[in-house]
Short mmCIF file of C-alpha atoms in Angstrom, two decimals:
data_model
loop_
_atom_site.label_atom_id
_atom_site.label_comp_id
_atom_site.label_asym_id
_atom_site.label_seq_id
_atom_site.Cartn_x
_atom_site.Cartn_y
_atom_site.Cartn_z
CA MET A 1000 -10.49 -20.16 -12.08
CA ASN A 1001 -13.09 -19.33 -9.50
CA ALA A 1002 -13.44 -15.91 -7.95
CA LEU A 1003 -15.74 -14.82 -5.16
CA GLY A 1004 -16.84 -11.67 -6.94
CA LYS A 1005 -17.19 -10.15 -10.38
CA HIS A 1006 -16.49 -6.40 -10.51
CA LEU A 1007 -17.55 -4.39 -13.56
CA LEU A 1008 -15.98 -0.92 -13.79
CA MET A 1009 -17.68 1.29 -16.35
CA GLU A 1010 -16.53 4.60 -17.76
CA LEU A 1011 -19.61 6.31 -19.21
CA LYS A 1012 -18.88 9.36 -21.36
CA ASP A 1013 -20.92 11.87 -23.35
CA CYS A 1014 -23.93 11.14 -21.18
CA ASN A 1015 -27.08 13.22 -20.85
CA LYS A 1016 -25.80 15.98 -18.54
CA GLU A 1017 -29.20 16.76 -17.08
CA VAL A 1018 -29.85 13.27 -15.78
CA LEU A 1019 -26.33 13.10 -14.30
CA ASN A 1020 -27.39 15.86 -11.92
CA ASP A 1021 -30.81 14.40 -11.06
CA ILE A 1022 -30.48 12.47 -7.81
CA GLY A 1023 -34.03 11.13 -7.96
CA PHE A 1024 -33.54 9.82 -11.48
CA LEU A 1025 -30.19 8.24 -10.63
CA ARG A 1026 -31.55 6.57 -7.50
CA GLY A 1027 -34.43 5.21 -9.57
CA ILE A 1028 -32.25 3.73 -12.29
CA LEU A 1029 -29.76 2.17 -9.87
CA LEU A 1030 -32.61 0.44 -8.05
CA ALA A 1031 -34.14 -0.58 -11.38
CA ALA A 1032 -30.77 -1.89 -12.58
CA ALA A 1033 -30.39 -3.96 -9.41
CA ASN A 1034 -33.82 -5.41 -10.09
CA GLU A 1035 -32.97 -6.02 -13.76
CA ALA A 1036 -29.91 -7.99 -12.66
CA GLY A 1037 -32.01 -10.13 -10.34
CA ALA A 1038 -30.38 -8.71 -7.21
CA THR A 1039 -31.88 -8.16 -3.77
CA VAL A 1040 -31.62 -4.57 -2.50
CA LEU A 1041 -30.59 -4.18 1.15
CA GLY A 1042 -29.72 -0.50 1.53
CA GLU A 1043 -28.75 2.70 -0.23
CA SER A 1044 -27.05 6.05 0.23
CA PHE A 1045 -27.32 8.94 -2.27
CA HIS A 1046 -25.94 12.47 -2.13
CA HIS A 1047 -26.19 15.50 -4.38
CA PHE A 1048 -23.28 17.90 -4.47
CA ASN A 1049 -23.39 21.66 -4.81
CA PRO A 1050 -23.35 22.92 -7.53
CA HIS A 1051 -23.53 19.60 -9.39
CA GLY A 1052 -22.74 15.92 -9.19
CA VAL A 1053 -24.24 12.91 -7.47
CA SER A 1054 -22.74 9.96 -5.58
CA GLY A 1055 -24.90 6.98 -4.85
CA VAL A 1056 -24.66 3.36 -3.82
CA VAL A 1057 -27.12 0.51 -3.59
CA ILE A 1058 -26.02 -2.35 -1.37
CA ILE A 1059 -27.43 -5.65 -2.62
CA ALA A 1060 -27.32 -9.12 -1.07
CA GLU A 1061 -24.89 -9.96 -3.89
CA SER A 1062 -22.58 -6.90 -3.22
CA HIS A 1063 -23.26 -3.41 -4.73
CA LEU A 1064 -24.01 -0.96 -7.53
CA LEU A 1065 -22.43 2.46 -7.34
CA ILE A 1066 -22.30 5.71 -9.32
CA HIS A 1067 -20.36 8.97 -9.21
CA THR A 1068 -21.32 11.64 -11.73
CA TRP A 1069 -19.63 14.74 -13.11
CA PRO A 1070 -22.44 16.44 -15.06
CA GLU A 1071 -20.12 19.23 -16.18
CA TYR A 1072 -18.11 16.65 -18.17
CA GLY A 1073 -21.02 14.38 -19.11
CA TYR A 1074 -19.14 11.62 -17.29
CA ALA A 1075 -20.16 8.92 -14.83
CA ALA A 1076 -18.12 6.22 -13.12
CA VAL A 1077 -20.27 3.15 -12.46
CA ASP A 1078 -19.27 0.02 -10.56
CA ILE A 1079 -21.28 -3.18 -10.40
CA PHE A 1080 -19.87 -5.76 -8.01
CA THR A 1081 -21.69 -9.08 -7.72
CA CYS A 1082 -21.10 -12.53 -6.30
CA GLY A 1083 -22.85 -15.76 -7.01
CA ASP A 1084 -24.46 -17.16 -10.14
CA SER A 1085 -27.98 -15.95 -9.49
CA VAL A 1086 -27.49 -12.42 -10.82
CA GLN A 1087 -26.78 -11.00 -14.27
CA PRO A 1088 -24.72 -7.84 -13.77
CA GLU A 1089 -24.34 -7.28 -17.53
CA LYS A 1090 -28.08 -6.58 -17.69
CA ALA A 1091 -27.68 -3.86 -15.08
CA ALA A 1092 -24.70 -2.45 -16.98
CA GLN A 1093 -26.63 -2.26 -20.24
CA MET A 1094 -29.62 -0.60 -18.59
CA LEU A 1095 -27.47 2.05 -16.93
CA ARG A 1096 -25.58 2.84 -20.14
CA GLU A 1097 -28.86 3.32 -21.97
CA LYS A 1098 -30.65 5.32 -19.27
CA LEU A 1099 -27.71 7.70 -18.92
CA GLY A 1100 -27.54 8.17 -22.68
CA ALA A 1101 -23.82 7.34 -22.78
CA LYS A 1102 -22.60 7.90 -26.34
CA ASN A 1103 -19.18 6.47 -25.43
CA HIS A 1104 -18.25 3.93 -22.83
CA SER A 1105 -15.70 1.39 -21.79
CA MET A 1106 -16.01 -1.47 -19.33
CA VAL A 1107 -13.45 -3.55 -17.49
CA GLU A 1108 -14.24 -6.76 -15.63
CA ILE A 1109 -12.08 -7.63 -12.63
CA GLN A 1110 -12.25 -10.90 -10.74
CA ARG A 1111 -12.21 -10.25 -7.00
CA GLY A 1112 -11.27 -12.82 -4.38
CA ILE A 1113 -9.34 -15.40 -6.35
CA LEU A 1114 -8.24 -17.60 -3.47
CA ASP A 1115 -5.54 -20.23 -3.28
CA THR A 1116 -7.97 -22.60 -1.62
CA GLN A 1117 -10.31 -22.70 -4.60
CA MET B 824 -2.54 12.68 -17.62
CA ASN B 825 -5.28 13.98 -15.41
CA ALA B 826 -8.10 11.80 -14.14
CA LEU B 827 -11.16 12.80 -12.15
CA GLY B 828 -10.81 9.95 -9.70
CA LYS B 829 -8.30 7.57 -8.20
CA HIS B 830 -9.67 4.09 -7.47
CA LEU B 831 -7.71 1.73 -5.22
CA LEU B 832 -8.85 -1.91 -5.36
CA MET B 833 -7.45 -4.01 -2.54
CA GLU B 834 -7.45 -7.77 -2.15
CA LEU B 835 -6.91 -8.49 1.55
CA LYS B 836 -6.13 -12.12 2.36
CA ASP B 837 -5.37 -14.13 5.48
CA CYS B 838 -7.14 -11.54 7.59
CA ASN B 839 -8.38 -11.90 11.15
CA LYS B 840 -11.56 -13.91 10.55
CA GLU B 841 -13.30 -12.67 13.68
CA VAL B 842 -13.11 -8.99 12.77
CA LEU B 843 -14.30 -9.75 9.23
CA ASN B 844 -17.62 -10.80 10.75
CA ASP B 845 -17.91 -7.89 13.21
CA ILE B 846 -20.09 -5.23 11.59
CA GLY B 847 -19.52 -2.73 14.39
CA PHE B 848 -15.75 -3.08 14.13
CA LEU B 849 -15.81 -2.80 10.34
CA ARG B 850 -18.04 0.28 10.42
CA GLY B 851 -15.68 1.83 12.94
CA ILE B 852 -12.53 1.24 10.92
CA LEU B 853 -14.06 2.42 7.63
CA LEU B 854 -15.10 5.68 9.29
CA ALA B 855 -11.68 5.95 10.94
CA ALA B 856 -9.97 5.28 7.61
CA ALA B 857 -12.03 8.01 5.94
CA ASN B 858 -10.92 10.37 8.68
CA GLU B 859 -7.29 9.22 8.36
CA ALA B 860 -7.41 10.05 4.66
CA GLY B 861 -8.74 13.51 5.39
CA ALA B 862 -12.12 12.79 3.82
CA THR B 863 -15.54 14.17 4.75
CA VAL B 864 -18.14 11.50 5.57
CA LEU B 865 -21.60 12.06 4.08
CA GLY B 866 -23.40 8.76 4.54
CA GLU B 867 -23.07 5.03 5.11
CA SER B 868 -24.79 1.69 4.68
CA PHE B 869 -23.66 -1.52 6.42
CA HIS B 870 -25.18 -5.02 6.39
CA HIS B 871 -24.34 -8.27 8.13
CA PHE B 872 -25.15 -11.50 6.34
CA ASN B 873 -26.34 -14.75 7.86
CA PRO B 874 -24.37 -16.79 8.77
CA HIS B 875 -21.33 -14.60 8.08
CA GLY B 876 -20.01 -11.73 6.02
CA VAL B 877 -20.43 -7.97 5.98
CA SER B 878 -20.93 -5.42 3.21
CA GLY B 879 -20.45 -1.78 3.99
CA VAL B 880 -19.93 1.55 2.28
CA VAL B 881 -19.07 5.02 3.47
CA ILE B 882 -19.92 7.79 1.01
CA ILE B 883 -17.48 10.67 1.36
CA ALA B 884 -17.51 14.11 -0.27
CA GLU B 885 -14.52 12.83 -2.28
CA SER B 886 -16.30 9.57 -3.41
CA HIS B 887 -16.34 6.35 -1.27
CA LEU B 888 -14.78 3.61 0.81
CA LEU B 889 -16.29 0.15 0.55
CA ILE B 890 -15.77 -3.35 1.96
CA HIS B 891 -17.14 -6.83 1.33
CA THR B 892 -15.94 -9.60 3.63
CA TRP B 893 -15.88 -13.40 3.45
CA PRO B 894 -14.85 -14.39 6.98
CA GLU B 895 -14.88 -18.09 6.07
CA TYR B 896 -11.97 -17.43 3.68
CA GLY B 897 -10.27 -14.69 5.70
CA TYR B 898 -10.78 -12.47 2.66
CA ALA B 899 -11.96 -8.90 2.19
CA ALA B 900 -12.40 -6.81 -0.97
CA VAL B 901 -11.82 -3.13 -0.22
CA ASP B 902 -12.30 -0.22 -2.61
CA ILE B 903 -11.18 3.34 -1.95
CA PHE B 904 -12.31 5.81 -4.62
CA THR B 905 -11.28 9.44 -4.19
CA CYS B 906 -11.20 12.61 -6.22
CA GLY B 907 -9.27 15.80 -5.63
CA ASP B 908 -5.89 16.48 -4.09
CA SER B 909 -7.07 17.12 -0.56
CA VAL B 910 -7.25 13.46 0.49
CA GLN B 911 -4.66 10.75 0.98
CA PRO B 912 -6.32 7.43 0.14
CA GLU B 913 -3.09 5.46 0.69
CA LYS B 914 -3.32 6.33 4.39
CA ALA B 915 -6.81 4.80 4.53
CA ALA B 916 -5.56 1.74 2.66
CA GLN B 917 -2.70 1.19 5.09
CA MET B 918 -4.95 1.57 8.12
CA LEU B 919 -7.49 -0.93 6.79
CA ARG B 920 -4.81 -3.52 5.95
CA GLU B 921 -3.42 -3.24 9.45
CA LYS B 922 -6.74 -3.24 11.31
CA LEU B 923 -7.94 -6.30 9.41
CA GLY B 924 -4.68 -8.13 10.11
CA ALA B 925 -4.16 -8.95 6.43
CA LYS B 926 -1.08 -11.18 6.15
CA ASN B 927 -1.25 -11.02 2.36
CA HIS B 928 -2.58 -8.33 0.11
CA SER B 929 -2.45 -6.83 -3.32
CA MET B 930 -3.56 -3.43 -4.51
CA VAL B 931 -4.34 -2.03 -7.94
CA GLU B 932 -4.78 1.64 -8.72
CA ILE B 933 -7.12 2.60 -11.55
CA GLN B 934 -7.53 6.10 -12.91
CA ARG B 935 -11.21 6.87 -13.42
CA GLY B 936 -12.55 9.59 -15.67
CA ILE B 937 -9.66 10.29 -18.01
CA LEU B 938 -11.39 12.72 -20.34
CA ASP B 939 -10.42 13.93 -23.79
CA THR B 940 -11.06 17.49 -22.72
CA GLN B 941 -8.39 17.47 -20.04
#
């Protein structure tokens, strides 16, 4: 069964609350995770919320990496959506889990774009 | 059961192939869909691929709207991730389905950030 895209949805809990509120740190690790996966970065958009929380996305040639954080709960939602066989999204997932200090996590993989023609 | 975020994952099939390759049109409808949902736009990043296909994201105060298109298959993956009760993501979903001319679609809703403390 071929799909156009592989979408990893990660629930990262009991993270380091300080880093979840550090937009510079989060931007750095998303870009590093894209690189770790072998992806090509095309663009980005990051925002810090008052009083806390960050949303950020890195658009890659192979789709995207994305994070929303709730520092007050030690929680981050992370999505890694890739297409093609040239990237290794699991490497990005592992790096992000480690860098955010997630003591608990779950991950779901969803196949996107399963087409009748394939 | 309270969750921090509501994540709609849409598979849009048999879409209008021309609009799936029109970055200006897609940017316009994602921004319009954010507005339709009552969301506040904070940032965006859109990219057109050679020879075809577009990836784009709109970061909103309530999380994000995102699209990846494969015009050659008439397929688009659309994600709408929102938090809070002030937005109506289903309205954005309906608008995007209609504007892309999707003759077939499916949608999954995933609760993100279900925390033990809630």
